[in-house]
Amino acid sequence: MGESTNHQDSPPPSLASIDTLPDDPEVLKALLREQTEAFEALAQQVEATARTADQMGLRDEQFQHFHRLQVLGTLAEGIVHEFNNILAAMLGFTEITLTQLPADSPAQHNLQAVYTAGQRAREIIRQTLSYSRSATAVSAPLAYAPMVTEVLGLLRASLPKTIEIRDEIAPDVGTVLADPASMHQLLMNLCTNAAHALNVSGFIDIKADICQVDEALAARHLSLQPGSHIRLRVQDNGHGISPEILDRIFDPFFTTKAAAQGIGLGLAIVKRIVNTYHGAIAV
């Protein structure tokens, strides 16, 4: 912080000093204009300082949030590894027992329910590890438009026919340096989340184009650098997101869905992938 001058310590102008002002109106106007410009320059400096302070506060808040999620990811990975070892034994012995029991045994149904629940738990473990691990796959130039088209083909085949998928992909969207599996998962998670919001019917719009990131936008997102970026937009006409929970939707394990639809890692994984490849996401 630099030193500042306290103008309250300066004595008020005396009559003698006022009498020394020039009599020429043009000179007075020039003097007034000079003082006005000086005050305007000072006001701009104050405004710039305040803006810088706001940005520093935002960056500090973003860093603390990222650190909390990083700690949570490390903790989750350790717990999940231990749980996965226990689950592997449970599934293994259940599968062996199912083959040893007579087909008409009453225990068949019960053990099959146990095995199905175990498979569901294994899927939860896979999602948790996918969130907690940093991307280790080797990145390579990936043609973005064909990748989006491929994922949308899979979605059209898997989602109900009552959900319309509309795409608008710019032909010159170019390439991105990334792992194809991560890019697939990112788009699949976003579109699946949109489909859950639709319930029975509606539409999902997917758009991809090139956008220019300026200094102002880069200042709001630590991972962005000014310049050209691929922009992906996913929109649906579902029930929307309540403003009260908008700032929590990317938190791991936060969900408003029924248990059968997810455990709250879909958007957290999206955010993780976006951060890994130095992108940004907004709602």
mmCIF file of C-alpha atoms in Angstrom:
data_model
loop_
_atom_site.group_PDB
_atom_site.id
_atom_site.type_symbol
_atom_site.label_atom_id
_atom_site.label_comp_id
_atom_site.label_asym_id
_atom_site.label_seq_id
_atom_site.Cartn_x
_atom_site.Cartn_y
_atom_site.Cartn_z
ATOM 1 C CA MET A 1 0.000 0.000 0.000
ATOM 2 C CA GLY A 2 1.360 3.426 -0.856
ATOM 3 C CA GLU A 3 1.240 6.411 1.418
ATOM 4 C CA SER A 4 -1.695 8.785 1.107
ATOM 5 C CA THR A 5 -1.975 12.463 1.883
ATOM 6 C CA ASN A 6 -4.498 13.530 4.489
ATOM 7 C CA HIS A 7 -6.020 16.692 3.073
ATOM 8 C CA GLN A 8 -7.657 17.510 6.411
ATOM 9 C CA ASP A 9 -4.241 18.544 7.745
ATOM 10 C CA SER A 10 -3.911 21.258 5.080
ATOM 11 C CA PRO A 11 -4.970 24.756 6.208
ATOM 12 C CA PRO A 12 -7.925 26.373 4.399
ATOM 13 C CA PRO A 13 -7.011 28.943 1.724
ATOM 14 C CA SER A 14 -6.517 32.436 3.069
ATOM 15 C CA LEU A 15 -7.905 35.629 1.546
ATOM 16 C CA ALA A 16 -4.402 36.518 0.453
ATOM 17 C CA SER A 17 -4.076 33.299 -1.518
ATOM 18 C CA ILE A 18 -7.477 33.836 -3.126
ATOM 19 C CA ASP A 19 -6.464 37.385 -4.066
ATOM 20 C CA THR A 20 -3.477 35.993 -5.960
ATOM 21 C CA LEU A 21 -5.688 34.175 -8.494
ATOM 22 C CA PRO A 22 -5.311 35.591 -12.017
ATOM 23 C CA ASP A 23 -7.850 38.127 -13.197
ATOM 24 C CA ASP A 24 -7.910 36.879 -16.786
ATOM 25 C CA PRO A 25 -11.080 34.718 -17.285
ATOM 26 C CA GLU A 26 -9.382 32.566 -19.923
ATOM 27 C CA VAL A 27 -6.515 31.797 -17.561
ATOM 28 C CA LEU A 28 -9.005 30.959 -14.826
ATOM 29 C CA LYS A 29 -10.871 28.605 -17.194
ATOM 30 C CA ALA A 30 -7.608 26.889 -18.135
ATOM 31 C CA LEU A 31 -6.695 26.525 -14.452
ATOM 32 C CA LEU A 32 -10.142 25.141 -13.645
ATOM 33 C CA ARG A 33 -9.929 22.712 -16.563
ATOM 34 C CA GLU A 34 -6.504 21.533 -15.403
ATOM 35 C CA GLN A 35 -7.779 20.922 -11.866
ATOM 36 C CA THR A 36 -10.873 19.127 -13.175
ATOM 37 C CA GLU A 37 -8.741 16.800 -15.289
ATOM 38 C CA ALA A 38 -6.547 16.090 -12.292
ATOM 39 C CA PHE A 39 -9.571 15.184 -10.159
ATOM 40 C CA GLU A 40 -10.967 12.985 -12.952
ATOM 41 C CA ALA A 41 -7.635 11.172 -13.231
ATOM 42 C CA LEU A 42 -7.619 10.656 -9.463
ATOM 43 C CA ALA A 43 -11.194 9.329 -9.561
ATOM 44 C CA GLN A 44 -10.206 6.843 -12.287
ATOM 45 C CA GLN A 45 -7.265 5.658 -10.178
ATOM 46 C CA VAL A 46 -9.559 5.150 -7.172
ATOM 47 C CA GLU A 47 -12.059 3.250 -9.320
ATOM 48 C CA ALA A 48 -9.310 1.051 -10.787
ATOM 49 C CA THR A 49 -7.960 0.327 -7.304
ATOM 50 C CA ALA A 50 -11.432 -0.640 -6.066
ATOM 51 C CA ARG A 51 -11.961 -2.872 -9.116
ATOM 52 C CA THR A 52 -8.613 -4.586 -8.520
ATOM 53 C CA ALA A 53 -9.525 -5.148 -4.870
ATOM 54 C CA ASP A 54 -12.852 -6.714 -5.907
ATOM 55 C CA GLN A 55 -11.082 -9.010 -8.376
ATOM 56 C CA MET A 56 -8.536 -10.052 -5.747
ATOM 57 C CA GLY A 57 -11.366 -10.869 -3.358
ATOM 58 C CA LEU A 58 -13.120 -12.942 -6.031
ATOM 59 C CA ARG A 59 -9.924 -14.800 -6.914
ATOM 60 C CA ASP A 60 -9.258 -15.534 -3.238
ATOM 61 C CA GLU A 61 -12.808 -16.889 -2.852
ATOM 62 C CA GLN A 62 -12.431 -19.063 -5.969
ATOM 63 C CA PHE A 63 -9.078 -20.397 -4.747
ATOM 64 C CA GLN A 64 -10.498 -21.316 -1.325
ATOM 65 C CA HIS A 65 -13.460 -23.081 -2.946
ATOM 66 C CA PHE A 66 -11.136 -25.007 -5.282
ATOM 67 C CA HIS A 67 -8.933 -26.008 -2.337
ATOM 68 C CA ARG A 68 -11.936 -27.309 -0.367
ATOM 69 C CA LEU A 69 -13.049 -29.427 -3.312
ATOM 70 C CA GLN A 70 -9.500 -30.713 -3.808
ATOM 71 C CA VAL A 71 -9.312 -31.844 -0.172
ATOM 72 C CA LEU A 72 -12.738 -33.479 -0.484
ATOM 73 C CA GLY A 73 -11.638 -35.293 -3.639
ATOM 74 C CA THR A 74 -8.527 -36.672 -1.937
ATOM 75 C CA LEU A 75 -10.556 -37.823 1.070
ATOM 76 C CA ALA A 76 -13.205 -39.426 -1.158
ATOM 77 C CA GLU A 77 -10.599 -41.321 -3.166
ATOM 78 C CA GLY A 78 -9.077 -42.886 -0.036
ATOM 79 C CA ILE A 79 -12.455 -43.927 1.389
ATOM 80 C CA VAL A 80 -13.705 -45.269 -1.926
ATOM 81 C CA HIS A 81 -10.623 -47.441 -2.477
ATOM 82 C CA GLU A 82 -11.175 -49.129 0.877
ATOM 83 C CA PHE A 83 -14.881 -49.568 0.197
ATOM 84 C CA ASN A 84 -14.162 -50.968 -3.267
ATOM 85 C CA ASN A 85 -11.992 -53.734 -1.777
ATOM 86 C CA ILE A 86 -14.797 -54.760 0.601
ATOM 87 C CA LEU A 87 -17.386 -54.601 -2.161
ATOM 88 C CA ALA A 88 -15.320 -56.785 -4.492
ATOM 89 C CA ALA A 89 -15.348 -59.593 -1.908
ATOM 90 C CA MET A 90 -19.083 -59.219 -1.311
ATOM 91 C CA LEU A 91 -19.911 -59.338 -5.016
ATOM 92 C CA GLY A 92 -17.538 -62.228 -5.646
ATOM 93 C CA PHE A 93 -18.954 -64.489 -2.931
ATOM 94 C CA THR A 94 -22.547 -63.530 -3.862
ATOM 95 C CA GLU A 95 -21.908 -64.496 -7.485
ATOM 96 C CA ILE A 96 -20.356 -67.840 -6.463
ATOM 97 C CA THR A 97 -23.262 -68.604 -4.118
ATOM 98 C CA LEU A 98 -25.818 -67.831 -6.854
ATOM 99 C CA THR A 99 -24.273 -70.520 -9.064
ATOM 100 C CA GLN A 100 -24.328 -73.099 -6.234
ATOM 101 C CA LEU A 101 -27.964 -72.651 -5.250
ATOM 102 C CA PRO A 102 -30.793 -74.525 -6.991
ATOM 103 C CA ALA A 103 -32.723 -72.388 -9.461
ATOM 104 C CA ASP A 104 -35.923 -72.746 -7.402
ATOM 105 C CA SER A 105 -34.265 -71.801 -4.108
ATOM 106 C CA PRO A 106 -36.003 -68.899 -2.274
ATOM 107 C CA ALA A 107 -32.542 -67.491 -1.571
ATOM 108 C CA GLN A 108 -31.936 -66.959 -5.300
ATOM 109 C CA HIS A 109 -34.208 -63.915 -5.397
ATOM 110 C CA ASN A 110 -32.718 -62.394 -2.246
ATOM 111 C CA LEU A 111 -29.117 -62.919 -3.348
ATOM 112 C CA GLN A 112 -29.895 -61.515 -6.785
ATOM 113 C CA ALA A 113 -31.207 -58.354 -5.085
ATOM 114 C CA VAL A 114 -27.978 -58.187 -3.062
ATOM 115 C CA TYR A 115 -25.908 -58.587 -6.238
ATOM 116 C CA THR A 116 -27.896 -55.887 -8.065
ATOM 117 C CA ALA A 117 -27.411 -53.479 -5.164
ATOM 118 C CA GLY A 118 -23.700 -54.272 -5.175
ATOM 119 C CA GLN A 119 -23.477 -53.462 -8.879
ATOM 120 C CA ARG A 120 -25.178 -50.135 -8.175
ATOM 121 C CA ALA A 121 -22.646 -49.448 -5.415
ATOM 122 C CA ARG A 122 -19.816 -50.270 -7.837
ATOM 123 C CA GLU A 123 -21.202 -47.691 -10.285
ATOM 124 C CA ILE A 124 -21.236 -45.089 -7.506
ATOM 125 C CA ILE A 125 -17.602 -45.934 -6.750
ATOM 126 C CA ARG A 126 -16.700 -45.497 -10.427
ATOM 127 C CA GLN A 127 -18.328 -42.067 -10.496
ATOM 128 C CA THR A 128 -16.668 -41.012 -7.252
ATOM 129 C CA LEU A 129 -13.221 -42.042 -8.475
ATOM 130 C CA SER A 130 -13.890 -40.290 -11.769
ATOM 131 C CA TYR A 131 -14.505 -37.110 -9.795
ATOM 132 C CA SER A 132 -11.667 -37.427 -7.300
ATOM 133 C CA ARG A 133 -8.900 -38.275 -9.758
ATOM 134 C CA SER A 134 -7.140 -35.726 -11.888
ATOM 135 C CA ALA A 135 -7.213 -36.436 -15.606
ATOM 136 C CA THR A 136 -4.293 -38.702 -16.412
ATOM 137 C CA ALA A 137 -5.166 -39.552 -20.004
ATOM 138 C CA VAL A 138 -2.929 -38.204 -22.743
ATOM 139 C CA SER A 139 -4.434 -35.202 -24.498
ATOM 140 C CA ALA A 140 -4.398 -34.979 -28.278
ATOM 141 C CA PRO A 141 -5.926 -32.660 -30.888
ATOM 142 C CA LEU A 142 -9.607 -33.585 -31.094
ATOM 143 C CA ALA A 143 -11.950 -32.426 -33.864
ATOM 144 C CA TYR A 144 -14.737 -30.985 -31.770
ATOM 145 C CA ALA A 145 -17.726 -31.028 -34.139
ATOM 146 C CA PRO A 146 -17.465 -34.775 -35.008
ATOM 147 C CA MET A 147 -17.106 -35.579 -31.307
ATOM 148 C CA VAL A 148 -20.314 -33.682 -30.479
ATOM 149 C CA THR A 149 -22.147 -35.376 -33.367
ATOM 150 C CA GLU A 150 -21.054 -38.804 -32.116
ATOM 151 C CA VAL A 151 -22.253 -38.148 -28.565
ATOM 152 C CA LEU A 152 -25.581 -36.767 -29.768
ATOM 153 C CA GLY A 153 -26.081 -39.932 -31.840
ATOM 154 C CA LEU A 154 -25.699 -42.010 -28.679
ATOM 155 C CA LEU A 155 -28.080 -39.742 -26.794
ATOM 156 C CA ARG A 156 -30.768 -39.903 -29.478
ATOM 157 C CA ALA A 157 -30.620 -43.683 -29.326
ATOM 158 C CA SER A 158 -30.839 -43.860 -25.533
ATOM 159 C CA LEU A 159 -33.263 -41.065 -24.580
ATOM 160 C CA PRO A 160 -37.053 -41.324 -24.980
ATOM 161 C CA LYS A 161 -38.403 -40.304 -28.379
ATOM 162 C CA THR A 162 -40.461 -37.623 -26.654
ATOM 163 C CA ILE A 163 -37.245 -35.679 -25.949
ATOM 164 C CA GLU A 164 -36.085 -33.713 -28.990
ATOM 165 C CA ILE A 165 -32.353 -33.077 -29.353
ATOM 166 C CA ARG A 166 -31.614 -30.004 -31.460
ATOM 167 C CA ASP A 167 -28.030 -29.177 -32.379
ATOM 168 C CA GLU A 168 -26.343 -26.156 -33.907
ATOM 169 C CA ILE A 169 -22.631 -26.821 -34.378
ATOM 170 C CA ALA A 170 -20.516 -24.207 -36.152
ATOM 171 C CA PRO A 171 -18.607 -25.805 -39.065
ATOM 172 C CA ASP A 172 -15.416 -23.910 -38.184
ATOM 173 C CA VAL A 173 -15.448 -24.790 -34.477
ATOM 174 C CA GLY A 174 -12.032 -26.438 -34.926
ATOM 175 C CA THR A 175 -10.132 -28.650 -32.502
ATOM 176 C CA VAL A 176 -9.468 -28.849 -28.782
ATOM 177 C CA LEU A 177 -6.439 -30.363 -27.039
ATOM 178 C CA ALA A 178 -8.059 -32.914 -24.747
ATOM 179 C CA ASP A 179 -8.763 -36.544 -23.918
ATOM 180 C CA PRO A 180 -11.693 -37.766 -26.083
ATOM 181 C CA ALA A 181 -13.209 -39.814 -23.226
ATOM 182 C CA SER A 182 -13.292 -36.731 -20.984
ATOM 183 C CA MET A 183 -14.968 -34.655 -23.685
ATOM 184 C CA HIS A 184 -17.540 -37.414 -24.248
ATOM 185 C CA GLN A 185 -18.275 -37.644 -20.541
ATOM 186 C CA LEU A 186 -18.608 -33.877 -20.172
ATOM 187 C CA LEU A 187 -21.250 -33.587 -22.903
ATOM 188 C CA MET A 188 -23.047 -36.787 -21.883
ATOM 189 C CA ASN A 189 -23.317 -35.604 -18.269
ATOM 190 C CA LEU A 190 -24.673 -32.196 -19.264
ATOM 191 C CA CYS A 191 -27.259 -33.666 -21.621
ATOM 192 C CA THR A 192 -28.283 -36.418 -19.186
ATOM 193 C CA ASN A 193 -28.770 -33.787 -16.503
ATOM 194 C CA ALA A 194 -30.944 -31.802 -18.931
ATOM 195 C CA ALA A 195 -32.955 -34.924 -19.798
ATOM 196 C CA HIS A 196 -33.668 -35.585 -16.109
ATOM 197 C CA ALA A 197 -35.008 -32.032 -15.812
ATOM 198 C CA LEU A 198 -37.435 -32.707 -18.681
ATOM 199 C CA ASN A 199 -38.984 -35.767 -17.054
ATOM 200 C CA VAL A 200 -41.141 -37.014 -19.950
ATOM 201 C CA SER A 201 -40.915 -34.660 -22.911
ATOM 202 C CA GLY A 202 -39.293 -31.459 -24.109
ATOM 203 C CA PHE A 203 -36.184 -30.379 -25.984
ATOM 204 C CA ILE A 204 -32.438 -30.086 -25.413
ATOM 205 C CA ASP A 205 -30.505 -27.530 -27.447
ATOM 206 C CA ILE A 206 -26.765 -28.108 -27.963
ATOM 207 C CA LYS A 207 -24.733 -25.348 -29.567
ATOM 208 C CA ALA A 208 -20.996 -25.099 -30.209
ATOM 209 C CA ASP A 209 -19.118 -22.148 -31.663
ATOM 210 C CA ILE A 210 -16.020 -19.987 -31.254
ATOM 211 C CA CYS A 211 -16.041 -17.099 -28.785
ATOM 212 C CA GLN A 212 -13.461 -14.478 -27.880
ATOM 213 C CA VAL A 213 -12.564 -14.189 -24.208
ATOM 214 C CA ASP A 214 -11.705 -10.612 -23.237
ATOM 215 C CA GLU A 215 -9.796 -9.325 -20.214
ATOM 216 C CA ALA A 216 -12.985 -8.729 -18.201
ATOM 217 C CA LEU A 217 -14.238 -12.310 -18.623
ATOM 218 C CA ALA A 218 -10.776 -13.747 -17.946
ATOM 219 C CA ALA A 219 -10.635 -11.730 -14.715
ATOM 220 C CA ARG A 220 -13.814 -13.455 -13.484
ATOM 221 C CA HIS A 221 -12.520 -16.979 -14.228
ATOM 222 C CA LEU A 222 -9.043 -17.883 -12.970
ATOM 223 C CA SER A 223 -8.517 -20.649 -15.528
ATOM 224 C CA LEU A 224 -9.305 -18.606 -18.658
ATOM 225 C CA GLN A 225 -6.818 -16.719 -20.788
ATOM 226 C CA PRO A 226 -7.854 -13.986 -23.237
ATOM 227 C CA GLY A 227 -8.229 -15.251 -26.813
ATOM 228 C CA SER A 228 -10.252 -17.726 -28.864
ATOM 229 C CA HIS A 229 -12.122 -20.517 -27.077
ATOM 230 C CA ILE A 230 -14.606 -23.196 -28.050
ATOM 231 C CA ARG A 231 -17.954 -22.446 -26.401
ATOM 232 C CA LEU A 232 -20.426 -25.271 -25.700
ATOM 233 C CA ARG A 233 -23.969 -24.405 -24.636
ATOM 234 C CA VAL A 234 -26.595 -26.867 -23.404
ATOM 235 C CA GLN A 235 -30.137 -25.670 -22.745
ATOM 236 C CA ASP A 236 -33.412 -27.427 -21.967
ATOM 237 C CA ASN A 237 -36.998 -26.347 -21.326
ATOM 238 C CA GLY A 238 -37.368 -28.298 -18.103
ATOM 239 C CA HIS A 239 -38.319 -27.075 -14.637
ATOM 240 C CA GLY A 240 -35.126 -25.052 -14.230
ATOM 241 C CA ILE A 241 -32.934 -24.491 -11.178
ATOM 242 C CA SER A 242 -34.048 -22.678 -8.049
ATOM 243 C CA PRO A 243 -31.953 -19.515 -7.403
ATOM 244 C CA GLU A 244 -31.432 -20.662 -3.802
ATOM 245 C CA ILE A 245 -29.344 -23.673 -4.877
ATOM 246 C CA LEU A 246 -27.731 -22.259 -8.011
ATOM 247 C CA ASP A 247 -24.337 -21.821 -6.353
ATOM 248 C CA ARG A 248 -24.315 -25.457 -5.124
ATOM 249 C CA ILE A 249 -25.097 -27.443 -8.268
ATOM 250 C CA PHE A 250 -21.423 -28.184 -9.019
ATOM 251 C CA ASP A 251 -20.656 -29.332 -5.463
ATOM 252 C CA PRO A 252 -19.921 -33.080 -5.238
ATOM 253 C CA PHE A 253 -22.734 -35.224 -3.842
ATOM 254 C CA PHE A 254 -25.255 -32.377 -3.933
ATOM 255 C CA THR A 255 -28.414 -33.422 -5.771
ATOM 256 C CA THR A 256 -32.136 -32.743 -5.879
ATOM 257 C CA LYS A 257 -32.844 -35.880 -7.943
ATOM 258 C CA ALA A 258 -34.375 -39.144 -6.864
ATOM 259 C CA ALA A 259 -31.929 -41.822 -5.722
ATOM 260 C CA ALA A 260 -32.338 -43.793 -8.941
ATOM 261 C CA GLN A 261 -31.267 -40.806 -11.071
ATOM 262 C CA GLY A 262 -27.903 -40.016 -9.526
ATOM 263 C CA ILE A 263 -25.837 -39.237 -6.449
ATOM 264 C CA GLY A 264 -24.817 -35.676 -7.255
ATOM 265 C CA LEU A 265 -21.564 -36.258 -9.131
ATOM 266 C CA GLY A 266 -22.627 -35.612 -12.737
ATOM 267 C CA LEU A 267 -22.130 -31.839 -12.727
ATOM 268 C CA ALA A 268 -19.219 -32.075 -10.280
ATOM 269 C CA ILE A 269 -17.401 -34.262 -12.817
ATOM 270 C CA VAL A 270 -18.257 -31.751 -15.559
ATOM 271 C CA LYS A 271 -16.717 -28.957 -13.489
ATOM 272 C CA ARG A 272 -13.652 -31.096 -12.781
ATOM 273 C CA ILE A 273 -13.098 -31.794 -16.491
ATOM 274 C CA VAL A 274 -13.586 -28.136 -17.389
ATOM 275 C CA ASN A 275 -11.022 -27.069 -14.767
ATOM 276 C CA THR A 276 -8.563 -29.750 -15.920
ATOM 277 C CA TYR A 277 -8.536 -28.322 -19.439
ATOM 278 C CA HIS A 278 -8.308 -24.672 -18.289
ATOM 279 C CA GLY A 279 -11.856 -23.813 -19.245
ATOM 280 C CA ALA A 280 -14.736 -22.192 -17.384
ATOM 281 C CA ILE A 281 -18.396 -23.016 -16.866
ATOM 282 C CA ALA A 282 -21.342 -20.766 -16.037
ATOM 283 C CA VAL A 283 -25.086 -21.171 -15.629
#
